[in-house]
Short mmCIF file of C-alpha atoms in Angstrom, two decimals:
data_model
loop_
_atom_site.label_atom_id
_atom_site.label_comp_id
_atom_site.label_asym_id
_atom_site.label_seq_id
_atom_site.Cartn_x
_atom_site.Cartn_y
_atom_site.Cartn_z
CA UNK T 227 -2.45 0.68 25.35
CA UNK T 228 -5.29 3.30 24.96
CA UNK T 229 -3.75 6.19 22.83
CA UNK T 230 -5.92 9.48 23.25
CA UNK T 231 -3.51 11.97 22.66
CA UNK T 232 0.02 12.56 22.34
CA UNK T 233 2.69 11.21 24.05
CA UNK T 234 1.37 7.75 22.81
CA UNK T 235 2.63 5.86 25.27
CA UNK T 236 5.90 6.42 27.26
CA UNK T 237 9.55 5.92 26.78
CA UNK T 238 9.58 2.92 29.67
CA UNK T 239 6.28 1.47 28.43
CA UNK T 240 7.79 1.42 25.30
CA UNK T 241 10.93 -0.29 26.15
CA UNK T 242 9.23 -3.13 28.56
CA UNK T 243 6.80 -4.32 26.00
CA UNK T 244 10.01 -4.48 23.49
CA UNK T 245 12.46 -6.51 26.29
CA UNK T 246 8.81 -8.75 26.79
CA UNK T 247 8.98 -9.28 23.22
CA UNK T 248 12.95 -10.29 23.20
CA UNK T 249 13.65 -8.03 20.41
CA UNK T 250 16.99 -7.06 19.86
CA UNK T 251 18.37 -4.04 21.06
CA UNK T 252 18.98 -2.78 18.75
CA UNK T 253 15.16 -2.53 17.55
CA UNK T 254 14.06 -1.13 21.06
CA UNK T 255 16.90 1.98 20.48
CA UNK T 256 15.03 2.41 16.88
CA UNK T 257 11.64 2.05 18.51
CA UNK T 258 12.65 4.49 21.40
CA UNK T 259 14.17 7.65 19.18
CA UNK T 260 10.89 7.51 16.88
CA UNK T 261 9.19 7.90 19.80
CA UNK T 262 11.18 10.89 20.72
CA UNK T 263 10.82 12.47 17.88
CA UNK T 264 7.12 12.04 17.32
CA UNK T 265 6.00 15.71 19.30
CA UNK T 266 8.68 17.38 17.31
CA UNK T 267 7.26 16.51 14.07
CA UNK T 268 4.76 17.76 11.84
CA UNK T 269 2.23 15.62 9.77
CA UNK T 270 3.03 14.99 6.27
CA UNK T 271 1.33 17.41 3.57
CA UNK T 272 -0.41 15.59 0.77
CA UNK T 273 -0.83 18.10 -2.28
CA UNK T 274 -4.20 19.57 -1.53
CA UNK T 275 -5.74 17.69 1.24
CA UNK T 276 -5.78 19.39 4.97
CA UNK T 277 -5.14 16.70 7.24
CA UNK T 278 -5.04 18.41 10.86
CA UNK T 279 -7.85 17.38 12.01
CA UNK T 280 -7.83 13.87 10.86
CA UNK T 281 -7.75 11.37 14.05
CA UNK T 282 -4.46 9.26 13.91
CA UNK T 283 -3.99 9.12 17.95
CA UNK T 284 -7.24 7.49 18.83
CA UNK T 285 -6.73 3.93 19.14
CA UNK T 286 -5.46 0.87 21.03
CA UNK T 287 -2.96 -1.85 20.55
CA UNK T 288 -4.37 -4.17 23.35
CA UNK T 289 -6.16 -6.21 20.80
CA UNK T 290 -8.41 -9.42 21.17
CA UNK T 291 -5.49 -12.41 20.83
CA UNK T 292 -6.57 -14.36 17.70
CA UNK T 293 -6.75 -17.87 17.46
CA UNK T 294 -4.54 -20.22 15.38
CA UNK T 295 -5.95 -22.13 13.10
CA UNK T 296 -5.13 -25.57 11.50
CA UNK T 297 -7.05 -25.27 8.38
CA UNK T 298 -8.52 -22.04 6.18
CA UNK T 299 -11.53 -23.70 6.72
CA UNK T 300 -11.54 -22.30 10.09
CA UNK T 301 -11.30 -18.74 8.45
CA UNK T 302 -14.04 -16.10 9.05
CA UNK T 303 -15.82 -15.55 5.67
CA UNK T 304 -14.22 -11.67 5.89
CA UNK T 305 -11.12 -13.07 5.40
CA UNK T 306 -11.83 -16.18 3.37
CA UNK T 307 -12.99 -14.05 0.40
CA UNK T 308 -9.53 -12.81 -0.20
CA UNK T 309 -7.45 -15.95 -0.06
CA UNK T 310 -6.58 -17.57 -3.44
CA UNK T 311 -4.88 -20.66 -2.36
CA UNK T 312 -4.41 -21.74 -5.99
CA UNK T 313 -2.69 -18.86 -7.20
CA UNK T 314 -0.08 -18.39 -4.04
CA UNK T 315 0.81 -22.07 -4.29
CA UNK T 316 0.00 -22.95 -0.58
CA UNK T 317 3.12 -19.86 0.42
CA UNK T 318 0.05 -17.92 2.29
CA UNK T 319 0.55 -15.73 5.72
CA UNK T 320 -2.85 -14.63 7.55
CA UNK T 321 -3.00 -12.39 10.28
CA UNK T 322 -6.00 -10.61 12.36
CA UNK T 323 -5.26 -8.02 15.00
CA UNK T 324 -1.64 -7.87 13.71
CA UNK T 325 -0.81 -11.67 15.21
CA UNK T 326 -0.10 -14.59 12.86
CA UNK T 327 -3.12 -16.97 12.82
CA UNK T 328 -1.79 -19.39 9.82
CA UNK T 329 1.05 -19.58 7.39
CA UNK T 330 2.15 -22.00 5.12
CA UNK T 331 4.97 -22.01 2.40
CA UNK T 332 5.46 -24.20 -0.64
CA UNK T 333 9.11 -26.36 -0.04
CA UNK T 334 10.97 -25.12 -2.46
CA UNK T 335 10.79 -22.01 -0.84
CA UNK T 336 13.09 -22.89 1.87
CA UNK T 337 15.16 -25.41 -0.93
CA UNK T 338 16.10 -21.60 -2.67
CA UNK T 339 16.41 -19.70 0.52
CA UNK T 340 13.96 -17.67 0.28
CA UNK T 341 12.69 -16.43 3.42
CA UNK T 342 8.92 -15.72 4.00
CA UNK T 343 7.80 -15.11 7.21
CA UNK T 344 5.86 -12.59 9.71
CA UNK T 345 7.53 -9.62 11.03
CA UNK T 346 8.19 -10.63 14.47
CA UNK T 347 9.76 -13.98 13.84
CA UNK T 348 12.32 -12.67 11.17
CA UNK T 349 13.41 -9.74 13.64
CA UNK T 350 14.05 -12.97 16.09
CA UNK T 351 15.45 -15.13 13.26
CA UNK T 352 17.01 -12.68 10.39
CA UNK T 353 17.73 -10.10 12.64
CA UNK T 354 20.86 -8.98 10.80
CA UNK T 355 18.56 -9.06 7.61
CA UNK T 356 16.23 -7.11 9.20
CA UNK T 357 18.49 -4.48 10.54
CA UNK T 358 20.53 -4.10 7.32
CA UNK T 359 17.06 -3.12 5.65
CA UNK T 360 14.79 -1.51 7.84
CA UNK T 361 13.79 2.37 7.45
CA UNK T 362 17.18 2.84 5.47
CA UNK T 363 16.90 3.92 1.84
CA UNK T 364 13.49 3.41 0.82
CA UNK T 365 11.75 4.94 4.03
CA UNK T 366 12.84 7.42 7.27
CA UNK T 367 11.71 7.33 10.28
CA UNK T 368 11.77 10.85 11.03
CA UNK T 369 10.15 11.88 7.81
CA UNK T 370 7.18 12.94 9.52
CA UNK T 371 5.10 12.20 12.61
CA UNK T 372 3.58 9.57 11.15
CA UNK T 373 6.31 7.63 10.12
CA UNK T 374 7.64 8.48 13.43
CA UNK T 375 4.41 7.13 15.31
CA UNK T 376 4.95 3.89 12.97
CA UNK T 377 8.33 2.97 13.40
CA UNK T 378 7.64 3.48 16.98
CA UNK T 379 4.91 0.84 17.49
CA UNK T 380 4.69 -1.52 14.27
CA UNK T 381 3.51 -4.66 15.39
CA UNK T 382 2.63 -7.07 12.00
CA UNK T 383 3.57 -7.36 8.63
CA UNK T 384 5.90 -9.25 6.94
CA UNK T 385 9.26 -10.27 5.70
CA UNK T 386 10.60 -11.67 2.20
CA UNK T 387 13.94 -12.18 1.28
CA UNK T 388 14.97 -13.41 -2.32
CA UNK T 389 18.42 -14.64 -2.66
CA UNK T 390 20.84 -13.82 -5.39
CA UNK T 391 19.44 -15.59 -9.48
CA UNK T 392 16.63 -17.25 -7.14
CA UNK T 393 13.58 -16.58 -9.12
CA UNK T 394 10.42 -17.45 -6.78
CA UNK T 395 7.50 -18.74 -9.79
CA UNK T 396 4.45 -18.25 -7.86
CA UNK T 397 2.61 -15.47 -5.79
CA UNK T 398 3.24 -14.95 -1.83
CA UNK T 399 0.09 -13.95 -0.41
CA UNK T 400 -0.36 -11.94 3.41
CA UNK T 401 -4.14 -11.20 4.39
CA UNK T 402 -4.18 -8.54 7.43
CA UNK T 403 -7.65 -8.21 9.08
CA UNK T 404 -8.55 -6.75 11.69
CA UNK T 405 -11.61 -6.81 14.02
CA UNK T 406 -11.56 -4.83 17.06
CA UNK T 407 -13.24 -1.54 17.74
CA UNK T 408 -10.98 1.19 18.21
CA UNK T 409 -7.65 -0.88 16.92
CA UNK T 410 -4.53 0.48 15.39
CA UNK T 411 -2.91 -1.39 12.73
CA UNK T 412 0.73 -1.01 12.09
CA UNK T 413 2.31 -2.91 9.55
CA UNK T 414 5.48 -3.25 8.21
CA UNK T 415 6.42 -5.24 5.03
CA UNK T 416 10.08 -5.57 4.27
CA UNK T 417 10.98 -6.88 0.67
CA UNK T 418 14.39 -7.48 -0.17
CA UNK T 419 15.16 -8.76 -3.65
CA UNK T 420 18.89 -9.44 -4.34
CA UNK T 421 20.47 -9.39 -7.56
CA UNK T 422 18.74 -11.52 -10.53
CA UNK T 423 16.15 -12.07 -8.70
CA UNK T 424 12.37 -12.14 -9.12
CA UNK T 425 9.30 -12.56 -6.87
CA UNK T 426 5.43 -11.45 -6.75
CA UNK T 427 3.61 -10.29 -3.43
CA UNK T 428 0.11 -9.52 -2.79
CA UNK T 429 -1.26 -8.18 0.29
CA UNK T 430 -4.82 -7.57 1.65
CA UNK T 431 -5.45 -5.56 3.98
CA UNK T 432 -9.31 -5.94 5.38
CA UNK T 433 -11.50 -4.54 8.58
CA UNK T 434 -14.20 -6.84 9.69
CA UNK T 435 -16.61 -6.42 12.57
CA UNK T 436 -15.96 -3.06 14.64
CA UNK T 437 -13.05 -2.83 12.20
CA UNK T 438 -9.86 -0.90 12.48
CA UNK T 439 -9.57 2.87 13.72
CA UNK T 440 -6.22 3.66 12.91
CA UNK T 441 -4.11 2.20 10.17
CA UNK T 442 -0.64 3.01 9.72
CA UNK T 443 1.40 1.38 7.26
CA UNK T 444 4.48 0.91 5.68
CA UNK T 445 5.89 -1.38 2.32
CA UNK T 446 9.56 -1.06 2.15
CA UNK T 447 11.14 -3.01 -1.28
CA UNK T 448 14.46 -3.30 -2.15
CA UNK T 449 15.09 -4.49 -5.32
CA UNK T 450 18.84 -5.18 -6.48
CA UNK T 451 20.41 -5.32 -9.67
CA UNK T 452 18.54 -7.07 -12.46
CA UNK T 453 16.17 -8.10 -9.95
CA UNK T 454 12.32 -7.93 -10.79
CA UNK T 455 9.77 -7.77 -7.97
CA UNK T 456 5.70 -7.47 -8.77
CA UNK T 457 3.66 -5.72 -5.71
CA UNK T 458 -0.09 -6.30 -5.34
CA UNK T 459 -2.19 -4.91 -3.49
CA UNK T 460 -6.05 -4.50 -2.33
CA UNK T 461 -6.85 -2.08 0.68
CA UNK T 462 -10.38 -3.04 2.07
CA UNK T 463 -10.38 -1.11 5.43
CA UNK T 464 -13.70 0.29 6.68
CA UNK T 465 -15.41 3.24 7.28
CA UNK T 466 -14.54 4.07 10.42
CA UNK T 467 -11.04 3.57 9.78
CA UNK T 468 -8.83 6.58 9.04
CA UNK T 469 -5.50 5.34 6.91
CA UNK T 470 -2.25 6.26 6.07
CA UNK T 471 -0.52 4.03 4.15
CA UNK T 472 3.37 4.29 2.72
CA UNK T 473 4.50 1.87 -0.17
CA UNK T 474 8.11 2.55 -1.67
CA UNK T 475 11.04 1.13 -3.56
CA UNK T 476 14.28 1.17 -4.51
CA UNK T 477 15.86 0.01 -7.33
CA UNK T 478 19.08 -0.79 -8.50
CA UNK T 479 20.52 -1.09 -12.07
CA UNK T 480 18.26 -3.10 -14.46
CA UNK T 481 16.20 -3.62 -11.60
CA UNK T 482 12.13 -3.61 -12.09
CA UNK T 483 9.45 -2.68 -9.65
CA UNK T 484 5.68 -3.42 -10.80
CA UNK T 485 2.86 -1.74 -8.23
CA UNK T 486 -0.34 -3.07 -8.47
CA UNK T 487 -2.48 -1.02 -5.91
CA UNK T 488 -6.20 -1.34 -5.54
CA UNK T 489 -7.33 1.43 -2.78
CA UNK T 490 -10.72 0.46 -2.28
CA UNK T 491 -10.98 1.87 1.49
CA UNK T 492 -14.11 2.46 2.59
CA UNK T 493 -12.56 5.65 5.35
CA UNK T 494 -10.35 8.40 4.50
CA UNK T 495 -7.22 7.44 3.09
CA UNK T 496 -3.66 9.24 2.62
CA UNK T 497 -1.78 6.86 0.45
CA UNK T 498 2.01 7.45 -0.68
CA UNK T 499 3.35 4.89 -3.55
CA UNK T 500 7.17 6.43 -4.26
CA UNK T 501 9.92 4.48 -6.57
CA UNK T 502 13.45 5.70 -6.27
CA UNK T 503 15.39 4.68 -9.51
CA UNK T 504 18.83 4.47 -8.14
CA UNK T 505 20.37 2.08 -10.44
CA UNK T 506 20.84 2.82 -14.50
CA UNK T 507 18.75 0.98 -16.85
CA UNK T 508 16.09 0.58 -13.46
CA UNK T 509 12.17 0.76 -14.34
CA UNK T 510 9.45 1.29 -12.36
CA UNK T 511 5.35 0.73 -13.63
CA UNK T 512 2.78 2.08 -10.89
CA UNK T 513 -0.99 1.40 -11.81
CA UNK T 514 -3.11 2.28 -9.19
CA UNK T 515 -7.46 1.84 -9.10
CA UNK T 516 -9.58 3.65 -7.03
CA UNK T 517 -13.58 3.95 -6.17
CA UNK T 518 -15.08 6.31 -3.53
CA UNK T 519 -17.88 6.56 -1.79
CA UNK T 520 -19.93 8.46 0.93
CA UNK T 521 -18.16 11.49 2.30
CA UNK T 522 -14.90 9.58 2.08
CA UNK T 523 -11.60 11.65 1.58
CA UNK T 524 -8.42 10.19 -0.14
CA UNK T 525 -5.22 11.56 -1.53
CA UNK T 526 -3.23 9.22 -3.27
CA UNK T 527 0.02 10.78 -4.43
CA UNK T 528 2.39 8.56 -6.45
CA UNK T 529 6.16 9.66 -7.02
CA UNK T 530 8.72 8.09 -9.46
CA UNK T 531 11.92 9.87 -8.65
CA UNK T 532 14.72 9.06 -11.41
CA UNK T 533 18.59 9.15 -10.43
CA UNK T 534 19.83 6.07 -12.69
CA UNK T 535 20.59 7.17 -16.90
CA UNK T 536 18.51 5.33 -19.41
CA UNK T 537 15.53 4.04 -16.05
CA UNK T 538 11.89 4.31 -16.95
CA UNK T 539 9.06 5.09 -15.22
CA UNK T 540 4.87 5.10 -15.85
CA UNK T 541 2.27 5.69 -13.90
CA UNK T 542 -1.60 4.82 -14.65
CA UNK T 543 -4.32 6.00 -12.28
CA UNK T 544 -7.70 5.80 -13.01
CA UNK T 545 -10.70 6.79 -10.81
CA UNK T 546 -14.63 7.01 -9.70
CA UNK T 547 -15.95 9.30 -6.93
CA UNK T 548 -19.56 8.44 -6.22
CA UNK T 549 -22.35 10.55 -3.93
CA UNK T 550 -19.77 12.97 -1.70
CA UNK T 551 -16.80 11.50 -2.06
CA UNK T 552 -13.45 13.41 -2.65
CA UNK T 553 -10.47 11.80 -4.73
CA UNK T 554 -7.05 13.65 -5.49
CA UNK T 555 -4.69 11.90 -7.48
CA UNK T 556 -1.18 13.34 -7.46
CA UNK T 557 1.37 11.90 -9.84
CA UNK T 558 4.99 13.28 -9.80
CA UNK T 559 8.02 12.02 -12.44
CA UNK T 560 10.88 13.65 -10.76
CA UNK T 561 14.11 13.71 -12.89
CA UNK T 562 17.43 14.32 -11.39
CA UNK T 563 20.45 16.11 -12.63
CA UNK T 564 22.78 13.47 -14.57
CA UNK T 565 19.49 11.14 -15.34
CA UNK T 566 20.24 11.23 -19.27
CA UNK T 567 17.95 9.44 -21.23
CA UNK T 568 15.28 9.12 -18.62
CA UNK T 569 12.10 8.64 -19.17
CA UNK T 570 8.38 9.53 -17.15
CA UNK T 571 5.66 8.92 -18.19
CA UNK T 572 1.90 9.53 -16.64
CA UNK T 573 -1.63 9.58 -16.69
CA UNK T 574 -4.50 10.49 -13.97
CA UNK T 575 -7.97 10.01 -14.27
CA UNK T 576 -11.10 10.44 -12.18
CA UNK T 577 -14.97 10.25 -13.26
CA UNK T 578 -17.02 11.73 -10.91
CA UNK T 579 -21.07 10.47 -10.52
CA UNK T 580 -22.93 12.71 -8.75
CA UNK T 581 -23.30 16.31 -8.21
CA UNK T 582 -21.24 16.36 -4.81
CA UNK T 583 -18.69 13.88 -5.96
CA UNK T 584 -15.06 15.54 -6.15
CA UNK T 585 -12.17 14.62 -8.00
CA UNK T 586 -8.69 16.77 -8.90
CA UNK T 587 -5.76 15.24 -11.10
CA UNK T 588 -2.17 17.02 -10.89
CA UNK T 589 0.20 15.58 -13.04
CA UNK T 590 4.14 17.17 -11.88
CA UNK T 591 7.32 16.95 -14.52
CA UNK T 592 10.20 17.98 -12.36
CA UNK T 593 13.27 17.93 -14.27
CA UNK T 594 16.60 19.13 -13.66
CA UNK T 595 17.67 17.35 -17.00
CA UNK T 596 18.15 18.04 -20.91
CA UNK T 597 18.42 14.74 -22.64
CA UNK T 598 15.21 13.13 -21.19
CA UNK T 599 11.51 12.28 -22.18
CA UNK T 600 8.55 12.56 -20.55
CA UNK T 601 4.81 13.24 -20.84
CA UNK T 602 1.83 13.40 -18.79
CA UNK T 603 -2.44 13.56 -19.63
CA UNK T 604 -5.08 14.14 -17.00
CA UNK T 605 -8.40 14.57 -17.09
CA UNK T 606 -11.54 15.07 -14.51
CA UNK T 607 -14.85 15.20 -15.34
CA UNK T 608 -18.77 13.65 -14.99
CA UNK T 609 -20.17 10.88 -16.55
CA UNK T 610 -21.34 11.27 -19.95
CA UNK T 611 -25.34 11.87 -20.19
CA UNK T 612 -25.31 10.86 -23.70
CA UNK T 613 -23.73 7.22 -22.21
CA UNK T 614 -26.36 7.20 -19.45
CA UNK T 615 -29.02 8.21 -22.07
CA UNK T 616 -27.88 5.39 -24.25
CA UNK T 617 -27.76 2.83 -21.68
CA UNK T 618 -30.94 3.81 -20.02
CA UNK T 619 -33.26 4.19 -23.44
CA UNK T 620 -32.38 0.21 -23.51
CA UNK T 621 -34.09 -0.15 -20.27
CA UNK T 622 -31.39 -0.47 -17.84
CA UNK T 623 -32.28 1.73 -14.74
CA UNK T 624 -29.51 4.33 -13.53
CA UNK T 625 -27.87 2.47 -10.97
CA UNK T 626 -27.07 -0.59 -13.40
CA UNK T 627 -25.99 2.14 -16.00
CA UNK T 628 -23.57 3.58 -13.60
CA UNK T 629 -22.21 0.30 -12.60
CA UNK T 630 -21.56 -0.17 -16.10
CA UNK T 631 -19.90 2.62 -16.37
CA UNK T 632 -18.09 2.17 -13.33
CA UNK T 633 -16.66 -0.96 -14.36
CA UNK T 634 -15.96 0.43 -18.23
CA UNK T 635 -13.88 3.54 -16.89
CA UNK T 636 -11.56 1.08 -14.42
CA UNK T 637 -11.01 -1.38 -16.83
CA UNK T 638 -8.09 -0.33 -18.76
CA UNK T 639 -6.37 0.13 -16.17
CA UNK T 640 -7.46 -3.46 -14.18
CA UNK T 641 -6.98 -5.21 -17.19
CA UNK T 642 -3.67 -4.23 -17.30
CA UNK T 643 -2.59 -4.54 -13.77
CA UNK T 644 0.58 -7.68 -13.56
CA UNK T 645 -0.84 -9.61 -10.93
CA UNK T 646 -3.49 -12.06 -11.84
CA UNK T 647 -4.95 -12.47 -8.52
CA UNK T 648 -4.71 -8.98 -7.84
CA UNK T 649 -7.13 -8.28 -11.28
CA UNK T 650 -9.63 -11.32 -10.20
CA UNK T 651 -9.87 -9.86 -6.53
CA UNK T 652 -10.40 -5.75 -8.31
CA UNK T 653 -13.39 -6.82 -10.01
CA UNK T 654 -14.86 -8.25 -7.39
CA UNK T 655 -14.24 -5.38 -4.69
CA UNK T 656 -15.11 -2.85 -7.86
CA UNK T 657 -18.70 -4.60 -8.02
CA UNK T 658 -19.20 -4.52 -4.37
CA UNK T 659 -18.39 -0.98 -4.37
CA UNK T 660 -20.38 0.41 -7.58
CA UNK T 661 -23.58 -1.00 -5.83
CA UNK T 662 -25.10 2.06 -4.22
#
């Protein structure tokens, strides 16, 4: 399906490749009125980024067909690096060109219930699951014409399902890569977390070879009451690749959400990572790492809107623009009317190395409510020539003295993130990235 312009593709197109799948009809409805929708709607708006003439309609879902593999042996070395078989206790998914190439899951996985699987097989197998999540709460279809576009043709991603007190002790780990020239990627990740609950996911998401074109992506998680979910994740996409990638939450009472998001794209990136705190007593904790390079542009806007009385929410972002990159790093605590004793809490910042590197840091209180805390601290500025001095006068040349300092500014923030995994795989895609 060659995508130039819009319409993407039509109405009876659509439908056939759905009915060829055997997806419920459900789905194919859902599928169809995105589609219908996608002309009417405008692009989103990130806060200070023009995206107009940013290319999401150039692409092609007739990828290359992967093949299966028997053992991660088999794995090309692109994808290998990411894999930490140790850590995810053998509960791994792997896919390239949005198809499932290898998944395994530790027993007592299916002992609890819990349900780990690829996208496709739980709309065949937990289709009610499915249906009784999908672009509800946490994310609309018609929000945009992106999320329009998406719900249309995502193809990939995953589903997890935690049952009620079923606490899941060790990592689930999806790798997405993709290889073809001119592909578009369009994941969907469904998390639900039921009551008492508790699980950890990482994702990677990685372009190898002619790499991706178009990425379009969506993280839904639903966490219930008392329920505790950790979200990791390490965006490796590459240049050519132009992204736009939607992680949210929702949270009941007592509930916890922890984001762990490394954004390490090597293309321009819109990223949205918004927590609704539904539920009273519900907490949310969004650290986010960046590094940018070239004449990359991102926008990473993260939102933690509070409903629930007494629910807390932080938000850390720290990062590095390098030669002519641009970074803006929007962080919004939102609290509603009737939100007593809320509190937001946040802090943005960028270092910017070079005299054509950009950054900007807006830090937003919206609140609509007396009896609340919050507080907020930005700041944007160039690396230190007293630092560089320093490190240089003890005969380390500049580019080892801004990797230094590349890794120094990140790492209260990596050190901190929840996910073990997530903080080995940051330093290693922070090193690869501070070499210039």
């Amino acid at each position: 399906m060659s995508v130039e312009t819009n319409p993407l593709i039509g109405p009876d197109k659509l439908k056939e490749r759905s009915e060829g799948k055997q997806e419920p009809k459900w789905l194919t409805d859902l599928r169809l009125d995105a589609l219908n929708k996608v002309e009417s709607l405008e692009l989103p708006k990130p806060d200070k980024t023009k995206i107009h003439n940013w290319d999401f309609t150039s692409f092609t879902q007739e990828l290359r067909e992967p093949k299966e593999i028997s053992s991660l042996d088999e794995l090309s070395s692109d994808i290998q690096q990411f894999v930490d078989e140790e850590a995810t206790g053998n509960s791994l998914l792997i896919q390239d060109n949005g198809k499932t190439i290898f998944q395994t899951n530790a027993a007592e996985l299916a002992e609890k219930g819990v349900v780990f699987c690829d996208f496709a097989t739980a709309v065949k197998e937990h289709g009610d699951l499915v249906k009784k999540y999908l672009l509800t709460e946490a994310v609309s279809a018609d929000e945009n014409k992106l999320t329009a576009m998406h719900a249309a043709l995502m193809e990939g991603g995953a589903f997890i399902y935690v049952p009620k007190n079923v606490n899941v002790e060790v990592p689930l780990q999806a790798v997405y890569a993709v290889s073809d020239e001119k592909a578009g990627l369009f994941n969907h990740v469904l998390i639900v977390a039921e009551d008492n609950s508790s699980v950890t996911y990482v994702e990677n998401y990685t372009g190898y070879g002619s790499g991706a074109s178009v990425a379009n992506l969506v993280a839904e998680v639903y966490v219930g009451a008392g329920a505790r979910v950790s979200f990791g994740g390490v965006d490796t996409l590459n240049e050519d690749a132009t992204t736009y990638v939607v992680r949210r939450a929702h949270v009941e009472r007592d509930g916890r959400i922890d984001w762990a998001l490394g954004q390490m794209n090597d293309g321009d990136t819109v990223a949205e990572n918004i927590t609704y705190l539904v539920g009273d007593g519900s907490y949310a904790d969004a650290k986010l790492v960046s590094v940018g390079k070239g004449e990359q542009k991102q926008n990473f806007t993260t939102l933690i809107k509070h409903y629930g009385k007494h629910s807390e929410g932080y938000i850390l972002k720290h990062g590095v623009m390098t030669e002519r990159a641009l970074g803006i790093f929007n962080g919004i605590s939102k609290i509603e009317k009737a939100a007593t004793k809320a509190h937001g809490e946040q802090t943005e910042r960028i270092l910017m190395l070079g005299e054509r590197a950009r950054g900007d840091a807006n830090p937003i209180l919206l609140i609509d409510e007396d009896d609340v805390t919050a507080g907020h601290a930005a700041s944007v500025g160039r690396i230190d020539p007293l630092q560089m001095f320093y490190l240089m006068s003890r005969g380390i040349s500049r580019a080892e003295a801004e990797r230094l300092v590349i890794h120094g500014f990140l790492e209260p923030v990596v050190s901190q993130l929840p996910v073990a995994s997530v903080r080995k795989q940051m330093k290693t895609v922070i090193e690869r990235k501070a070499k210039r």
